[in-house]
């Protein structure tokens, strides 16, 4: 599918770069400083495999009046990474030294991720405090990189027979496909018009890719949490922009690439990255530029929820993996699949036991 779909879109991207961008305005509109604001997840327990019942949770926005909007929670994660460590140990919290060490490791990983994300945010705030579209272009160039890194490592694991979970590859590719269209939209809006912005975004992306590959090989949990932090910042960034410029955005036309992506006939990949909902349940309307940014913001919320769910090993399932008549089934039979958590676990399993093929 990737081969047949990618050619016309990438060709379209090239034509956008060579053509003069349309004047959508608001590119230099001033906005308040951006900061990391995670989308809170409701800590509800779930069965060993996901239920398709949808819940509601309030996401706190970075507004002075503490205004809130409701977003749908991901297929509920079984629990937080720290609680998963405690439960898997089979002992009460604090009774096992190994469990305590693992809990400390999780907290350390998350602290490092928050520090790295905040550092990048401060750089973007300094360089792009009054250039919205350029900031969005840089952000989207960076945001799509982790999914390339995840797939690269998983393909390597597949080559050695360590990994046989197609759902992860399907969902991560769909996520990269979605982020690529966000990038095409920002290019059509003129966000990549300056050489400096392109240079900065592309070189940050190279460094980010190498870092994520190494991080994902060592600790997939840490890599997924870092990506969750990035997506959470993207959500809050677009939400602030919509709140500040909503009236003006409603007067501007929607980019052609956005209309084609969100309202096209083939929305399989659009449904694929939204693991919190059954397919065909979200069909955006695109009438103006406000609708475009509203849907981009909602896309980032879906990415954030998926990345949070991925932090629990084996918790990710493709929305298309379930027959339509089983979407409401509480217990779904899942066949055993070869997998591992990081390069160390993969090597250990390959030495101690033969790889099982389906």
mmCIF file of C-alpha atoms in Angstrom:
data_model
loop_
_atom_site.group_PDB
_atom_site.id
_atom_site.type_symbol
_atom_site.label_atom_id
_atom_site.label_comp_id
_atom_site.label_asym_id
_atom_site.label_seq_id
_atom_site.Cartn_x
_atom_site.Cartn_y
_atom_site.Cartn_z
ATOM 1 C CA UNK A 1 0.000 0.000 0.000
ATOM 2 C CA UNK A 2 2.793 2.401 0.877
ATOM 3 C CA UNK A 3 4.251 2.077 -2.637
ATOM 4 C CA UNK A 4 1.036 2.804 -4.474
ATOM 5 C CA UNK A 5 -0.029 5.680 -2.270
ATOM 6 C CA UNK A 6 3.210 7.523 -1.703
ATOM 7 C CA UNK A 7 4.222 8.461 -5.262
ATOM 8 C CA UNK A 8 1.474 10.972 -6.127
ATOM 9 C CA UNK A 9 1.626 12.575 -2.683
ATOM 10 C CA UNK A 10 5.382 13.045 -2.702
ATOM 11 C CA UNK A 11 5.153 14.357 -6.241
ATOM 12 C CA UNK A 12 2.565 16.793 -5.023
ATOM 13 C CA UNK A 13 4.920 17.796 -2.193
ATOM 14 C CA UNK A 14 7.648 18.599 -4.712
ATOM 15 C CA UNK A 15 5.322 20.764 -6.740
ATOM 16 C CA UNK A 16 4.329 22.631 -3.599
ATOM 17 C CA UNK A 17 7.934 23.441 -2.794
ATOM 18 C CA UNK A 18 8.520 24.830 -6.275
ATOM 19 C CA UNK A 19 5.316 26.859 -6.468
ATOM 20 C CA UNK A 20 4.618 30.141 -4.739
ATOM 21 C CA UNK A 21 2.614 29.544 -1.553
ATOM 22 C CA UNK A 22 -0.831 31.027 -1.268
ATOM 23 C CA UNK A 23 -1.293 33.945 1.087
ATOM 24 C CA UNK A 24 -3.166 32.618 4.103
ATOM 25 C CA UNK A 25 -2.146 35.380 6.489
ATOM 26 C CA UNK A 26 -1.623 34.987 10.257
ATOM 27 C CA UNK A 27 1.923 33.761 9.669
ATOM 28 C CA UNK A 28 3.420 36.541 11.740
ATOM 29 C CA UNK A 29 0.634 36.818 14.276
ATOM 30 C CA UNK A 30 2.030 37.113 17.749
ATOM 31 C CA UNK A 31 1.142 34.457 20.290
ATOM 32 C CA UNK A 32 1.942 33.701 23.885
ATOM 33 C CA UNK A 33 4.777 31.396 24.824
ATOM 34 C CA UNK A 34 4.274 27.691 24.328
ATOM 35 C CA UNK A 35 5.041 25.053 26.915
ATOM 36 C CA UNK A 36 4.633 21.351 27.400
ATOM 37 C CA UNK A 37 1.127 20.451 28.542
ATOM 38 C CA UNK A 38 0.517 16.714 28.580
ATOM 39 C CA UNK A 39 -2.963 15.523 27.693
ATOM 40 C CA UNK A 40 -4.029 13.813 30.917
ATOM 41 C CA UNK A 41 -5.263 10.270 30.618
ATOM 42 C CA UNK A 42 -7.920 8.884 32.890
ATOM 43 C CA UNK A 43 -6.172 6.152 34.947
ATOM 44 C CA UNK A 44 -8.695 3.373 34.421
ATOM 45 C CA UNK A 45 -7.711 -0.225 34.383
ATOM 46 C CA UNK A 46 -8.507 -2.392 31.378
ATOM 47 C CA UNK A 47 -8.612 -6.041 30.591
ATOM 48 C CA UNK A 48 -5.476 -7.771 29.247
ATOM 49 C CA UNK A 49 -6.634 -6.875 25.731
ATOM 50 C CA UNK A 50 -8.357 -3.709 24.777
ATOM 51 C CA UNK A 51 -12.073 -3.049 24.895
ATOM 52 C CA UNK A 52 -13.530 -0.809 22.229
ATOM 53 C CA UNK A 53 -15.734 1.016 24.683
ATOM 54 C CA UNK A 54 -14.820 4.667 24.480
ATOM 55 C CA UNK A 55 -14.413 6.903 27.491
ATOM 56 C CA UNK A 56 -14.228 10.627 27.925
ATOM 57 C CA UNK A 57 -11.527 12.574 29.642
ATOM 58 C CA UNK A 58 -10.900 16.292 29.991
ATOM 59 C CA UNK A 59 -7.689 17.687 28.551
ATOM 60 C CA UNK A 60 -6.383 20.756 30.319
ATOM 61 C CA UNK A 61 -5.467 23.570 27.942
ATOM 62 C CA UNK A 62 -2.867 26.253 28.450
ATOM 63 C CA UNK A 63 -5.349 29.064 28.879
ATOM 64 C CA UNK A 64 -5.409 31.748 31.554
ATOM 65 C CA UNK A 65 -8.991 30.951 32.400
ATOM 66 C CA UNK A 66 -8.266 27.194 32.589
ATOM 67 C CA UNK A 67 -10.719 26.443 29.784
ATOM 68 C CA UNK A 68 -11.075 22.739 29.061
ATOM 69 C CA UNK A 69 -12.140 20.640 26.112
ATOM 70 C CA UNK A 70 -13.122 16.988 26.026
ATOM 71 C CA UNK A 71 -11.102 14.505 24.034
ATOM 72 C CA UNK A 72 -11.503 10.762 23.758
ATOM 73 C CA UNK A 73 -9.150 8.565 25.707
ATOM 74 C CA UNK A 74 -7.077 5.960 24.010
ATOM 75 C CA UNK A 75 -8.135 2.315 24.167
ATOM 76 C CA UNK A 76 -7.576 2.427 27.839
ATOM 77 C CA UNK A 77 -4.005 1.559 28.748
ATOM 78 C CA UNK A 78 -3.870 -1.259 31.222
ATOM 79 C CA UNK A 79 -2.173 1.060 33.686
ATOM 80 C CA UNK A 80 0.805 3.369 33.942
ATOM 81 C CA UNK A 81 4.323 1.988 33.303
ATOM 82 C CA UNK A 82 5.116 2.280 37.006
ATOM 83 C CA UNK A 83 1.994 0.323 38.031
ATOM 84 C CA UNK A 84 2.701 -2.290 35.362
ATOM 85 C CA UNK A 85 6.113 -2.893 36.897
ATOM 86 C CA UNK A 86 4.581 -3.359 40.338
ATOM 87 C CA UNK A 87 1.848 -5.665 39.096
ATOM 88 C CA UNK A 88 4.179 -7.837 37.019
ATOM 89 C CA UNK A 89 6.381 -8.445 40.032
ATOM 90 C CA UNK A 90 3.519 -10.221 41.820
ATOM 91 C CA UNK A 91 4.349 -8.437 45.048
ATOM 92 C CA UNK A 92 3.174 -5.397 46.910
ATOM 93 C CA UNK A 93 4.882 -2.056 46.074
ATOM 94 C CA UNK A 94 8.219 -1.696 47.831
ATOM 95 C CA UNK A 95 8.625 -5.397 48.664
ATOM 96 C CA UNK A 96 10.877 -6.178 45.728
ATOM 97 C CA UNK A 97 14.196 -4.448 45.124
ATOM 98 C CA UNK A 98 14.010 -5.198 41.401
ATOM 99 C CA UNK A 99 10.549 -3.643 41.186
ATOM 100 C CA UNK A 100 11.760 -0.558 43.022
ATOM 101 C CA UNK A 101 14.722 -0.258 40.673
ATOM 102 C CA UNK A 102 12.487 -0.561 37.626
ATOM 103 C CA UNK A 103 10.133 2.079 38.988
ATOM 104 C CA UNK A 104 13.069 4.400 39.536
ATOM 105 C CA UNK A 105 14.261 3.746 35.988
ATOM 106 C CA UNK A 106 10.836 4.686 34.599
ATOM 107 C CA UNK A 107 10.820 7.934 36.549
ATOM 108 C CA UNK A 108 14.367 8.714 35.429
ATOM 109 C CA UNK A 109 13.499 8.064 31.767
ATOM 110 C CA UNK A 110 10.487 10.333 31.946
ATOM 111 C CA UNK A 111 12.464 13.084 33.695
ATOM 112 C CA UNK A 112 15.091 13.004 30.949
ATOM 113 C CA UNK A 113 12.397 13.127 28.267
ATOM 114 C CA UNK A 114 10.659 16.110 29.860
ATOM 115 C CA UNK A 115 13.991 17.932 30.162
ATOM 116 C CA UNK A 116 14.845 17.304 26.498
ATOM 117 C CA UNK A 117 11.389 18.356 25.336
ATOM 118 C CA UNK A 118 11.408 21.530 27.424
ATOM 119 C CA UNK A 119 14.837 22.418 26.034
ATOM 120 C CA UNK A 120 13.619 22.138 22.451
ATOM 121 C CA UNK A 121 10.482 24.135 23.314
ATOM 122 C CA UNK A 122 12.582 26.984 24.684
ATOM 123 C CA UNK A 123 14.587 27.082 21.453
ATOM 124 C CA UNK A 124 11.420 27.181 19.365
ATOM 125 C CA UNK A 125 9.911 29.863 21.606
ATOM 126 C CA UNK A 126 12.983 32.026 21.100
ATOM 127 C CA UNK A 127 13.197 31.617 17.329
ATOM 128 C CA UNK A 128 9.522 31.464 16.405
ATOM 129 C CA UNK A 129 7.561 33.448 18.982
ATOM 130 C CA UNK A 130 5.967 35.579 16.233
ATOM 131 C CA UNK A 131 6.184 33.248 13.187
ATOM 132 C CA UNK A 132 3.460 30.655 13.522
ATOM 133 C CA UNK A 133 3.594 28.839 10.181
ATOM 134 C CA UNK A 134 7.379 28.550 10.256
ATOM 135 C CA UNK A 135 7.161 27.141 13.782
ATOM 136 C CA UNK A 136 4.538 24.620 12.660
ATOM 137 C CA UNK A 137 6.736 23.586 9.719
ATOM 138 C CA UNK A 138 9.672 22.891 12.029
ATOM 139 C CA UNK A 139 7.427 21.096 14.509
ATOM 140 C CA UNK A 140 5.904 18.818 11.854
ATOM 141 C CA UNK A 141 9.297 18.030 10.356
ATOM 142 C CA UNK A 142 10.440 16.880 13.779
ATOM 143 C CA UNK A 143 7.197 15.139 14.809
ATOM 144 C CA UNK A 144 7.222 12.578 12.001
ATOM 145 C CA UNK A 145 10.785 11.381 12.677
ATOM 146 C CA UNK A 146 10.087 8.971 15.603
ATOM 147 C CA UNK A 147 7.815 6.805 13.489
ATOM 148 C CA UNK A 148 10.578 6.350 10.904
ATOM 149 C CA UNK A 149 12.916 5.375 13.732
ATOM 150 C CA UNK A 150 10.452 2.905 15.261
ATOM 151 C CA UNK A 151 9.912 1.181 11.921
ATOM 152 C CA UNK A 152 13.647 1.044 11.186
ATOM 153 C CA UNK A 153 14.374 -0.796 14.427
ATOM 154 C CA UNK A 154 11.377 -3.109 14.065
ATOM 155 C CA UNK A 155 12.382 -4.001 10.497
ATOM 156 C CA UNK A 156 15.843 -4.890 11.804
ATOM 157 C CA UNK A 157 14.264 -7.086 14.486
ATOM 158 C CA UNK A 158 12.151 -8.772 11.827
ATOM 159 C CA UNK A 159 15.261 -9.553 9.779
ATOM 160 C CA UNK A 160 16.677 -11.476 12.740
ATOM 161 C CA UNK A 161 13.366 -13.195 13.496
ATOM 162 C CA UNK A 162 12.910 -11.347 16.783
ATOM 163 C CA UNK A 163 9.700 -9.504 15.930
ATOM 164 C CA UNK A 164 6.433 -10.649 14.375
ATOM 165 C CA UNK A 165 3.898 -7.988 15.338
ATOM 166 C CA UNK A 166 2.587 -6.396 12.154
ATOM 167 C CA UNK A 167 0.212 -4.078 14.012
ATOM 168 C CA UNK A 168 3.063 -1.925 15.278
ATOM 169 C CA UNK A 169 4.448 -1.411 11.785
ATOM 170 C CA UNK A 170 1.009 -0.657 10.348
ATOM 171 C CA UNK A 171 0.121 1.899 12.997
ATOM 172 C CA UNK A 172 3.524 3.612 12.977
ATOM 173 C CA UNK A 173 3.461 3.923 9.190
ATOM 174 C CA UNK A 174 -0.039 5.396 9.340
ATOM 175 C CA UNK A 175 1.198 7.881 11.952
ATOM 176 C CA UNK A 176 4.068 8.943 9.715
ATOM 177 C CA UNK A 177 1.615 9.264 6.796
ATOM 178 C CA UNK A 178 -0.561 11.585 8.864
ATOM 179 C CA UNK A 179 2.388 13.714 9.989
ATOM 180 C CA UNK A 180 3.629 13.932 6.407
ATOM 181 C CA UNK A 181 0.350 15.526 5.364
ATOM 182 C CA UNK A 182 0.594 17.980 8.244
ATOM 183 C CA UNK A 183 3.999 18.900 6.819
ATOM 184 C CA UNK A 184 2.586 19.302 3.303
ATOM 185 C CA UNK A 185 -0.081 21.627 4.687
ATOM 186 C CA UNK A 186 2.512 23.812 6.405
ATOM 187 C CA UNK A 187 4.553 23.952 3.219
ATOM 188 C CA UNK A 188 1.507 25.111 1.272
ATOM 189 C CA UNK A 189 0.944 27.777 3.907
ATOM 190 C CA UNK A 190 4.500 29.042 3.329
ATOM 191 C CA UNK A 191 6.089 27.756 6.529
ATOM 192 C CA UNK A 192 9.195 26.543 4.663
ATOM 193 C CA UNK A 193 9.789 29.735 2.661
ATOM 194 C CA UNK A 194 13.029 30.675 4.458
ATOM 195 C CA UNK A 195 16.269 28.713 4.001
ATOM 196 C CA UNK A 196 17.105 28.967 7.701
ATOM 197 C CA UNK A 197 13.854 27.278 8.724
ATOM 198 C CA UNK A 198 14.418 24.391 6.331
ATOM 199 C CA UNK A 199 18.050 24.024 7.420
ATOM 200 C CA UNK A 200 17.160 24.014 11.122
ATOM 201 C CA UNK A 201 14.245 21.603 10.790
ATOM 202 C CA UNK A 202 16.118 19.107 8.632
ATOM 203 C CA UNK A 203 19.220 19.010 10.822
ATOM 204 C CA UNK A 204 17.203 18.658 14.013
ATOM 205 C CA UNK A 205 15.357 15.806 12.298
ATOM 206 C CA UNK A 206 18.625 14.000 11.494
ATOM 207 C CA UNK A 207 19.836 14.250 15.073
ATOM 208 C CA UNK A 208 16.397 13.292 16.382
ATOM 209 C CA UNK A 209 16.282 10.203 14.164
ATOM 210 C CA UNK A 210 19.649 8.894 15.359
ATOM 211 C CA UNK A 211 18.768 9.599 18.979
ATOM 212 C CA UNK A 212 15.369 7.882 18.696
ATOM 213 C CA UNK A 213 16.806 4.773 17.013
ATOM 214 C CA UNK A 214 19.297 4.352 19.844
ATOM 215 C CA UNK A 215 16.698 5.132 22.501
ATOM 216 C CA UNK A 216 14.146 2.739 20.988
ATOM 217 C CA UNK A 217 16.703 -0.061 20.763
ATOM 218 C CA UNK A 218 17.603 0.343 24.436
ATOM 219 C CA UNK A 219 14.184 1.215 25.907
ATOM 220 C CA UNK A 220 11.059 1.301 23.721
ATOM 221 C CA UNK A 221 9.120 2.579 26.721
ATOM 222 C CA UNK A 222 11.367 5.638 26.999
ATOM 223 C CA UNK A 223 11.201 6.314 23.255
ATOM 224 C CA UNK A 224 7.406 6.132 23.249
ATOM 225 C CA UNK A 225 7.186 8.452 26.248
ATOM 226 C CA UNK A 226 9.479 10.972 24.556
ATOM 227 C CA UNK A 227 7.278 10.901 21.472
ATOM 228 C CA UNK A 228 4.246 11.369 23.720
ATOM 229 C CA UNK A 229 5.876 14.518 25.131
ATOM 230 C CA UNK A 230 6.477 15.876 21.618
ATOM 231 C CA UNK A 231 2.925 15.128 20.498
ATOM 232 C CA UNK A 232 1.523 16.654 23.680
ATOM 233 C CA UNK A 233 3.416 19.863 22.984
ATOM 234 C CA UNK A 234 2.124 19.857 19.404
ATOM 235 C CA UNK A 235 -1.432 19.503 20.688
ATOM 236 C CA UNK A 236 -1.101 22.437 23.093
ATOM 237 C CA UNK A 237 0.634 24.539 20.427
ATOM 238 C CA UNK A 238 -2.169 24.144 17.897
ATOM 239 C CA UNK A 239 -4.823 24.555 20.561
ATOM 240 C CA UNK A 240 -3.405 27.903 21.673
ATOM 241 C CA UNK A 241 -3.158 29.038 18.062
ATOM 242 C CA UNK A 242 -6.791 28.097 17.372
ATOM 243 C CA UNK A 243 -8.014 29.892 20.477
ATOM 244 C CA UNK A 244 -6.042 33.025 19.632
ATOM 245 C CA UNK A 245 -6.685 33.196 15.868
ATOM 246 C CA UNK A 246 -9.913 31.250 15.407
ATOM 247 C CA UNK A 247 -12.013 34.114 14.027
ATOM 248 C CA UNK A 248 -9.430 35.023 11.399
ATOM 249 C CA UNK A 249 -8.824 31.404 10.445
ATOM 250 C CA UNK A 250 -12.511 30.934 9.644
ATOM 251 C CA UNK A 251 -12.219 33.625 6.960
ATOM 252 C CA UNK A 252 -9.331 31.932 5.127
ATOM 253 C CA UNK A 253 -9.556 29.077 2.589
ATOM 254 C CA UNK A 254 -8.352 25.579 3.341
ATOM 255 C CA UNK A 255 -5.209 24.355 1.549
ATOM 256 C CA UNK A 256 -5.942 21.934 -1.263
ATOM 257 C CA UNK A 257 -3.752 19.202 0.219
ATOM 258 C CA UNK A 258 -5.753 19.338 3.457
ATOM 259 C CA UNK A 259 -9.070 18.991 1.628
ATOM 260 C CA UNK A 260 -7.793 15.978 -0.307
ATOM 261 C CA UNK A 261 -6.334 14.271 2.755
ATOM 262 C CA UNK A 262 -9.230 14.712 5.163
ATOM 263 C CA UNK A 263 -12.118 14.289 2.715
ATOM 264 C CA UNK A 264 -10.701 11.851 0.165
ATOM 265 C CA UNK A 265 -12.230 8.534 -0.821
ATOM 266 C CA UNK A 266 -9.485 6.342 0.668
ATOM 267 C CA UNK A 267 -9.207 7.040 4.411
ATOM 268 C CA UNK A 268 -7.819 3.657 5.458
ATOM 269 C CA UNK A 269 -4.533 5.118 6.710
ATOM 270 C CA UNK A 270 -6.378 8.009 8.349
ATOM 271 C CA UNK A 271 -8.334 5.475 10.416
ATOM 272 C CA UNK A 272 -5.287 3.291 11.037
ATOM 273 C CA UNK A 273 -3.350 5.717 13.224
ATOM 274 C CA UNK A 274 -6.370 6.444 15.449
ATOM 275 C CA UNK A 275 -6.106 3.450 17.739
ATOM 276 C CA UNK A 276 -8.560 4.892 20.272
ATOM 277 C CA UNK A 277 -11.592 4.514 18.013
ATOM 278 C CA UNK A 278 -13.090 2.014 15.561
ATOM 279 C CA UNK A 279 -12.574 2.755 11.853
ATOM 280 C CA UNK A 280 -14.985 5.044 10.002
ATOM 281 C CA UNK A 281 -16.057 6.909 13.136
ATOM 282 C CA UNK A 282 -14.216 10.186 12.485
ATOM 283 C CA UNK A 283 -14.867 11.971 9.221
ATOM 284 C CA UNK A 284 -13.703 15.618 9.346
ATOM 285 C CA UNK A 285 -15.324 18.481 7.494
ATOM 286 C CA UNK A 286 -12.973 20.976 5.857
ATOM 287 C CA UNK A 287 -14.610 24.280 4.964
ATOM 288 C CA UNK A 288 -11.906 26.766 5.929
ATOM 289 C CA UNK A 289 -8.466 27.061 7.500
ATOM 290 C CA UNK A 290 -9.950 26.884 10.991
ATOM 291 C CA UNK A 291 -11.251 23.363 10.266
ATOM 292 C CA UNK A 292 -7.795 22.356 9.037
ATOM 293 C CA UNK A 293 -6.016 23.402 12.221
ATOM 294 C CA UNK A 294 -8.794 21.963 14.355
ATOM 295 C CA UNK A 295 -8.299 18.556 12.768
ATOM 296 C CA UNK A 296 -4.516 18.784 12.954
ATOM 297 C CA UNK A 297 -4.858 19.469 16.665
ATOM 298 C CA UNK A 298 -7.163 16.477 17.074
ATOM 299 C CA UNK A 299 -4.702 14.325 15.119
ATOM 300 C CA UNK A 300 -1.966 15.246 17.582
ATOM 301 C CA UNK A 301 -4.222 14.195 20.460
ATOM 302 C CA UNK A 302 -4.687 10.789 18.801
ATOM 303 C CA UNK A 303 -0.914 10.415 18.389
ATOM 304 C CA UNK A 304 -0.401 11.325 22.022
ATOM 305 C CA UNK A 305 -2.888 8.703 23.212
ATOM 306 C CA UNK A 306 -1.364 6.006 21.013
ATOM 307 C CA UNK A 307 2.146 6.774 22.267
ATOM 308 C CA UNK A 308 0.918 6.537 25.855
ATOM 309 C CA UNK A 309 -0.669 3.154 25.185
ATOM 310 C CA UNK A 310 2.538 1.898 23.536
ATOM 311 C CA UNK A 311 4.470 2.396 26.782
ATOM 312 C CA UNK A 312 2.812 -0.790 28.071
ATOM 313 C CA UNK A 313 4.479 -3.584 26.131
ATOM 314 C CA UNK A 314 2.115 -5.425 23.788
ATOM 315 C CA UNK A 315 -0.731 -2.957 24.336
ATOM 316 C CA UNK A 316 -0.989 -1.703 20.735
ATOM 317 C CA UNK A 317 -3.482 -3.127 18.251
ATOM 318 C CA UNK A 318 -4.375 -1.869 14.810
ATOM 319 C CA UNK A 319 -7.970 -0.557 14.549
ATOM 320 C CA UNK A 320 -8.397 -2.787 11.488
ATOM 321 C CA UNK A 321 -7.224 -5.926 13.288
ATOM 322 C CA UNK A 322 -10.681 -6.607 14.634
ATOM 323 C CA UNK A 323 -13.713 -7.694 12.569
ATOM 324 C CA UNK A 324 -16.503 -5.148 12.745
ATOM 325 C CA UNK A 325 -18.765 -7.519 14.652
ATOM 326 C CA UNK A 326 -16.101 -7.959 17.355
ATOM 327 C CA UNK A 327 -15.378 -4.300 18.083
ATOM 328 C CA UNK A 328 -17.554 -4.409 21.183
ATOM 329 C CA UNK A 329 -16.285 -7.785 22.342
ATOM 330 C CA UNK A 330 -14.673 -7.614 25.766
ATOM 331 C CA UNK A 331 -12.367 -10.587 25.242
ATOM 332 C CA UNK A 332 -10.566 -11.049 21.928
ATOM 333 C CA UNK A 333 -8.435 -14.097 21.279
ATOM 334 C CA UNK A 334 -4.932 -13.009 20.337
ATOM 335 C CA UNK A 335 -2.522 -15.490 18.806
ATOM 336 C CA UNK A 336 1.012 -15.551 20.263
ATOM 337 C CA UNK A 337 3.465 -13.422 18.331
ATOM 338 C CA UNK A 338 7.228 -13.097 18.609
ATOM 339 C CA UNK A 339 8.316 -9.832 20.157
ATOM 340 C CA UNK A 340 10.830 -8.310 22.524
ATOM 341 C CA UNK A 341 11.510 -5.174 24.541
ATOM 342 C CA UNK A 342 14.723 -3.589 23.329
ATOM 343 C CA UNK A 343 17.878 -5.007 21.801
ATOM 344 C CA UNK A 344 19.065 -6.655 25.035
ATOM 345 C CA UNK A 345 15.805 -8.582 25.473
ATOM 346 C CA UNK A 346 15.810 -9.569 21.793
ATOM 347 C CA UNK A 347 19.316 -11.011 21.953
ATOM 348 C CA UNK A 348 18.558 -12.790 25.220
ATOM 349 C CA UNK A 349 15.439 -14.441 23.788
ATOM 350 C CA UNK A 350 17.210 -15.443 20.577
ATOM 351 C CA UNK A 351 19.926 -17.219 22.607
ATOM 352 C CA UNK A 352 17.728 -18.928 25.179
ATOM 353 C CA UNK A 353 14.870 -20.066 22.933
ATOM 354 C CA UNK A 354 14.297 -20.692 19.203
ATOM 355 C CA UNK A 355 12.156 -18.210 17.296
ATOM 356 C CA UNK A 356 8.579 -19.369 16.831
ATOM 357 C CA UNK A 357 7.138 -18.865 13.410
ATOM 358 C CA UNK A 358 3.462 -18.777 12.679
#
